[in-house]
Amino acid sequence: MKILAHRGYWNNEIERNSYQALETALKNGYGFESDIRDYKGELVISHDMPNENSFKVEKIFKILSEYKNELCFAINIKADGLNDELLKLLSRYEISNYFTFDMSLPQMIEYKDAGLQYYTRQSEYEKDCLLYEKAAGVWIDGFISEEWITEDLIKQHQANGKKVCIVSPDLHGREYNLFWEKLINFKINFNELFLCTDYPDKAKNFFSSIIEG
């Protein structure tokens, strides 16, 4: 299993998506999920509407490249029209350990056609995974509950050659321990599984027996 630190490694929510939070995630051995938008013609890290304080994506790509693709960047696409510039930056810094997700369907088609790695989505509201055939993986997100996330579901995706990233219940403000206890007992390929969580250290300790070395 590989752990993704949701919006970086932070202790206070105000630190989320900051350069320090993303850099600290890498320094602690975690890949991360973060959000990108555009601001005045450049890509920036921002979950909500960006402003002059939003830092440039290129800044984090520079440090990410130092890790030689050991750690993954899950790129949450928050706006249309970013694919050309994103592809340029990924190529410039030779970033291959990444995936994009959450873009609109028309944009997903463009990302697919451009050869960008993307994950399709599955949730209570998205039972059919769009553009599944060419997707590198599936982003599984239980907005209301995680009861429907089963061993058989993950096995089927993995049998189809897809990686899987599961959104931990804590991202939706729910208790996560019971789900983690269920997940650790699944008979699945944990080397092809990501868990995105606000608590990367707790997840690392809990899943220590199956963490990819």
CSV table of C-alpha atoms in Angstrom, one decimal:
chain,number,residue,atom,x,y,z
A,1,MET,CA,0.0,0.0,0.0
A,2,LYS,CA,1.0,3.6,-0.7
A,3,ILE,CA,-0.2,6.4,1.4
A,4,LEU,CA,-1.2,9.8,0.0
A,5,ALA,CA,-1.2,12.7,2.4
A,6,HIS,CA,-4.4,14.7,1.6
A,7,ARG,CA,-3.4,18.2,0.7
A,8,GLY,CA,0.0,17.5,2.2
A,9,TYR,CA,1.3,16.8,5.7
A,10,TRP,CA,-0.2,19.3,8.1
A,11,ASN,CA,-1.3,19.7,11.7
A,12,ASN,CA,-3.6,22.6,11.4
A,13,GLU,CA,-6.2,22.8,8.6
A,14,ILE,CA,-5.1,26.3,7.6
A,15,GLU,CA,-1.8,24.7,6.5
A,16,ARG,CA,-3.4,22.4,3.9
A,17,ASN,CA,-2.2,22.8,0.3
A,18,SER,CA,0.6,25.1,1.5
A,19,TYR,CA,4.1,24.7,0.0
A,20,GLN,CA,5.3,23.7,3.4
A,21,ALA,CA,2.6,21.0,3.8
A,22,LEU,CA,3.5,19.4,0.4
A,23,GLU,CA,7.2,19.6,0.9
A,24,THR,CA,6.9,18.1,4.4
A,25,ALA,CA,4.9,15.2,3.0
A,26,LEU,CA,7.7,14.4,0.7
A,27,LYS,CA,10.3,14.8,3.4
A,28,ASN,CA,8.3,12.3,5.5
A,29,GLY,CA,8.2,9.8,2.7
A,30,TYR,CA,4.6,10.3,1.5
A,31,GLY,CA,3.1,11.1,-1.8
A,32,PHE,CA,0.3,13.6,-1.7
A,33,GLU,CA,-3.0,14.7,-3.2
A,34,SER,CA,-3.4,18.4,-4.1
A,35,ASP,CA,-5.5,20.7,-6.2
A,36,ILE,CA,-4.5,22.7,-9.2
A,37,ARG,CA,-6.1,25.7,-10.9
A,38,ASP,CA,-4.8,28.5,-13.1
A,39,TYR,CA,-4.1,32.1,-12.1
A,40,LYS,CA,-3.0,34.7,-14.5
A,41,GLY,CA,-1.9,32.2,-17.1
A,42,GLU,CA,0.1,29.9,-14.7
A,43,LEU,CA,-0.8,26.7,-12.8
A,44,VAL,CA,-1.1,27.2,-9.1
A,45,ILE,CA,-2.0,25.0,-6.1
A,46,SER,CA,-5.4,26.0,-4.8
A,47,HIS,CA,-8.5,24.1,-3.8
A,48,ASP,CA,-10.8,27.2,-3.9
A,49,MET,CA,-10.6,30.2,-6.2
A,50,PRO,CA,-6.9,31.2,-6.4
A,51,ASN,CA,-5.4,34.6,-5.6
A,52,GLU,CA,-2.0,36.2,-5.5
A,53,ASN,CA,-1.0,34.1,-2.5
A,54,SER,CA,-1.5,30.8,-4.4
A,55,PHE,CA,1.9,29.3,-5.2
A,56,LYS,CA,3.0,28.0,-8.6
A,57,VAL,CA,2.7,24.3,-9.3
A,58,GLU,CA,6.2,24.5,-10.9
A,59,LYS,CA,7.6,25.2,-7.4
A,60,ILE,CA,6.4,21.9,-6.1
A,61,PHE,CA,7.4,20.0,-9.3
A,62,LYS,CA,11.0,21.2,-8.8
A,63,ILE,CA,11.3,19.6,-5.4
A,64,LEU,CA,9.2,16.6,-6.5
A,65,SER,CA,11.7,15.9,-9.3
A,66,GLU,CA,14.4,15.5,-6.7
A,67,TYR,CA,12.7,12.3,-5.4
A,68,LYS,CA,13.2,10.6,-8.8
A,69,ASN,CA,9.5,9.5,-9.1
A,70,GLU,CA,9.6,7.6,-5.8
A,71,LEU,CA,6.5,9.4,-4.5
A,72,CYS,CA,3.2,10.0,-6.2
A,73,PHE,CA,1.4,13.3,-6.9
A,74,ALA,CA,-2.4,12.8,-7.2
A,75,ILE,CA,-3.4,15.9,-9.1
A,76,ASN,CA,-6.9,17.0,-8.5
A,77,ILE,CA,-8.0,19.0,-11.5
A,78,LYS,CA,-10.1,21.9,-10.4
A,79,ALA,CA,-10.5,23.9,-13.7
A,80,ASP,CA,-10.8,23.2,-17.4
A,81,GLY,CA,-8.0,24.0,-19.9
A,82,LEU,CA,-5.0,23.0,-17.8
A,83,ASN,CA,-3.9,20.0,-19.7
A,84,ASP,CA,-1.4,21.6,-22.2
A,85,GLU,CA,0.5,23.5,-19.5
A,86,LEU,CA,0.4,20.5,-17.1
A,87,LEU,CA,1.8,18.2,-19.8
A,88,LYS,CA,4.6,20.7,-20.4
A,89,LEU,CA,5.6,20.8,-16.7
A,90,LEU,CA,5.4,17.0,-16.3
A,91,SER,CA,7.7,16.6,-19.2
A,92,ARG,CA,10.1,19.4,-18.1
A,93,TYR,CA,10.6,17.9,-14.7
A,94,GLU,CA,10.3,14.3,-15.9
A,95,ILE,CA,7.5,13.5,-13.5
A,96,SER,CA,5.9,10.1,-14.3
A,97,ASN,CA,4.7,9.0,-10.8
A,98,TYR,CA,1.4,10.9,-10.9
A,99,PHE,CA,-2.2,10.7,-11.9
A,100,THR,CA,-4.9,13.3,-12.6
A,101,PHE,CA,-8.5,13.0,-11.6
A,102,ASP,CA,-11.7,14.9,-11.0
A,103,MET,CA,-11.7,16.8,-14.2
A,104,SER,CA,-15.0,17.2,-16.2
A,105,LEU,CA,-15.8,14.5,-18.8
A,106,PRO,CA,-14.9,16.6,-21.8
A,107,GLN,CA,-11.6,17.4,-20.2
A,108,MET,CA,-11.1,13.7,-19.3
A,109,ILE,CA,-11.3,13.0,-23.0
A,110,GLU,CA,-8.7,15.6,-23.8
A,111,TYR,CA,-6.4,14.2,-21.0
A,112,LYS,CA,-6.8,10.7,-22.4
A,113,ASP,CA,-6.1,11.9,-26.0
A,114,ALA,CA,-3.0,13.8,-24.8
A,115,GLY,CA,-1.6,10.7,-23.1
A,116,LEU,CA,-1.9,12.1,-19.6
A,117,GLN,CA,-2.4,9.5,-16.8
A,118,TYR,CA,-5.9,9.8,-15.3
A,119,TYR,CA,-8.0,8.0,-12.8
A,120,THR,CA,-11.7,7.6,-13.4
A,121,ARG,CA,-14.1,7.9,-10.4
A,122,GLN,CA,-16.5,5.6,-8.6
A,123,SER,CA,-18.8,6.6,-5.8
A,124,GLU,CA,-22.4,6.3,-4.7
A,125,TYR,CA,-23.2,8.8,-7.4
A,126,GLU,CA,-20.9,7.5,-10.1
A,127,LYS,CA,-21.5,3.8,-10.2
A,128,ASP,CA,-20.3,3.5,-13.8
A,129,CYS,CA,-16.7,4.5,-14.3
A,130,LEU,CA,-16.4,6.8,-17.3
A,131,LEU,CA,-13.6,6.2,-19.8
A,132,TYR,CA,-12.7,3.1,-17.8
A,133,GLU,CA,-10.8,1.3,-20.5
A,134,LYS,CA,-8.0,3.8,-20.9
A,135,ALA,CA,-7.9,4.9,-17.2
A,136,ALA,CA,-4.7,4.1,-15.3
A,137,GLY,CA,-6.8,3.6,-12.2
A,138,VAL,CA,-10.0,4.3,-10.2
A,139,TRP,CA,-10.5,6.9,-7.5
A,140,ILE,CA,-13.0,5.3,-5.1
A,141,ASP,CA,-14.8,7.8,-2.9
A,142,GLY,CA,-17.6,7.0,-0.4
A,143,PHE,CA,-19.3,10.4,0.1
A,144,ILE,CA,-22.0,8.9,2.4
A,145,SER,CA,-20.7,5.6,3.5
A,146,GLU,CA,-17.9,3.1,2.7
A,147,GLU,CA,-20.0,0.0,3.2
A,148,TRP,CA,-20.2,-0.5,-0.6
A,149,ILE,CA,-16.4,-0.6,-0.9
A,150,THR,CA,-15.7,-4.3,-0.8
A,151,GLU,CA,-12.9,-6.7,-1.4
A,152,ASP,CA,-14.6,-8.0,-4.6
A,153,LEU,CA,-14.9,-4.5,-6.0
A,154,ILE,CA,-11.2,-3.8,-5.6
A,155,LYS,CA,-10.3,-7.2,-6.9
A,156,GLN,CA,-12.3,-6.6,-10.1
A,157,HIS,CA,-10.6,-3.4,-10.8
A,158,GLN,CA,-7.2,-4.9,-10.2
A,159,ALA,CA,-8.1,-7.9,-12.4
A,160,ASN,CA,-8.8,-5.3,-15.1
A,161,GLY,CA,-5.3,-3.9,-14.7
A,162,LYS,CA,-6.3,-0.8,-12.8
A,163,LYS,CA,-4.7,0.7,-9.8
A,164,VAL,CA,-7.0,1.9,-7.1
A,165,CYS,CA,-7.0,4.9,-4.7
A,166,ILE,CA,-9.4,4.8,-1.8
A,167,VAL,CA,-10.6,8.0,-0.1
A,168,SER,CA,-10.3,7.3,3.6
A,169,PRO,CA,-13.5,8.2,5.5
A,170,ASP,CA,-11.7,10.9,7.5
A,171,LEU,CA,-11.7,13.1,4.4
A,172,HIS,CA,-15.5,13.3,4.9
A,173,GLY,CA,-15.3,13.8,8.6
A,174,ARG,CA,-16.2,10.2,9.5
A,175,GLU,CA,-14.6,7.7,11.8
A,176,TYR,CA,-12.0,5.7,9.9
A,177,ASN,CA,-10.7,2.9,12.2
A,178,LEU,CA,-13.5,0.4,11.4
A,179,PHE,CA,-12.9,0.8,7.7
A,180,TRP,CA,-9.2,0.5,8.0
A,181,GLU,CA,-9.7,-2.7,10.0
A,182,LYS,CA,-11.9,-4.1,7.3
A,183,LEU,CA,-9.5,-3.0,4.5
A,184,ILE,CA,-6.3,-4.5,6.0
A,185,ASN,CA,-8.0,-8.0,5.9
A,186,PHE,CA,-8.9,-7.8,2.2
A,187,LYS,CA,-7.1,-10.4,0.0
A,188,ILE,CA,-6.1,-7.9,-2.7
A,189,ASN,CA,-2.9,-6.6,-4.3
A,190,PHE,CA,-1.8,-3.9,-1.8
A,191,ASN,CA,1.1,-2.9,-4.0
A,192,GLU,CA,-1.4,-1.5,-6.5
A,193,LEU,CA,-3.5,0.3,-3.8
A,194,PHE,CA,-3.4,3.9,-2.6
A,195,LEU,CA,-5.1,5.3,0.5
A,196,CYS,CA,-5.6,9.1,0.6
A,197,THR,CA,-5.9,10.3,4.2
A,198,ASP,CA,-5.6,13.3,6.5
A,199,TYR,CA,-3.7,11.1,8.9
A,200,PRO,CA,-0.7,9.6,7.0
A,201,ASP,CA,1.3,8.8,10.1
A,202,LYS,CA,-1.6,6.9,11.7
A,203,ALA,CA,-2.2,5.0,8.4
A,204,LYS,CA,1.5,4.2,8.1
A,205,ASN,CA,1.5,2.7,11.6
A,206,PHE,CA,-1.8,0.9,11.2
A,207,PHE,CA,-0.9,-0.6,7.8
A,208,SER,CA,2.8,-1.2,8.6
A,209,SER,CA,2.6,-4.9,7.7
A,210,ILE,CA,1.5,-4.2,4.2
A,211,ILE,CA,3.1,-0.8,3.4
A,212,GLU,CA,5.1,-1.1,0.2
A,213,GLY,CA,8.8,-0.9,1.0
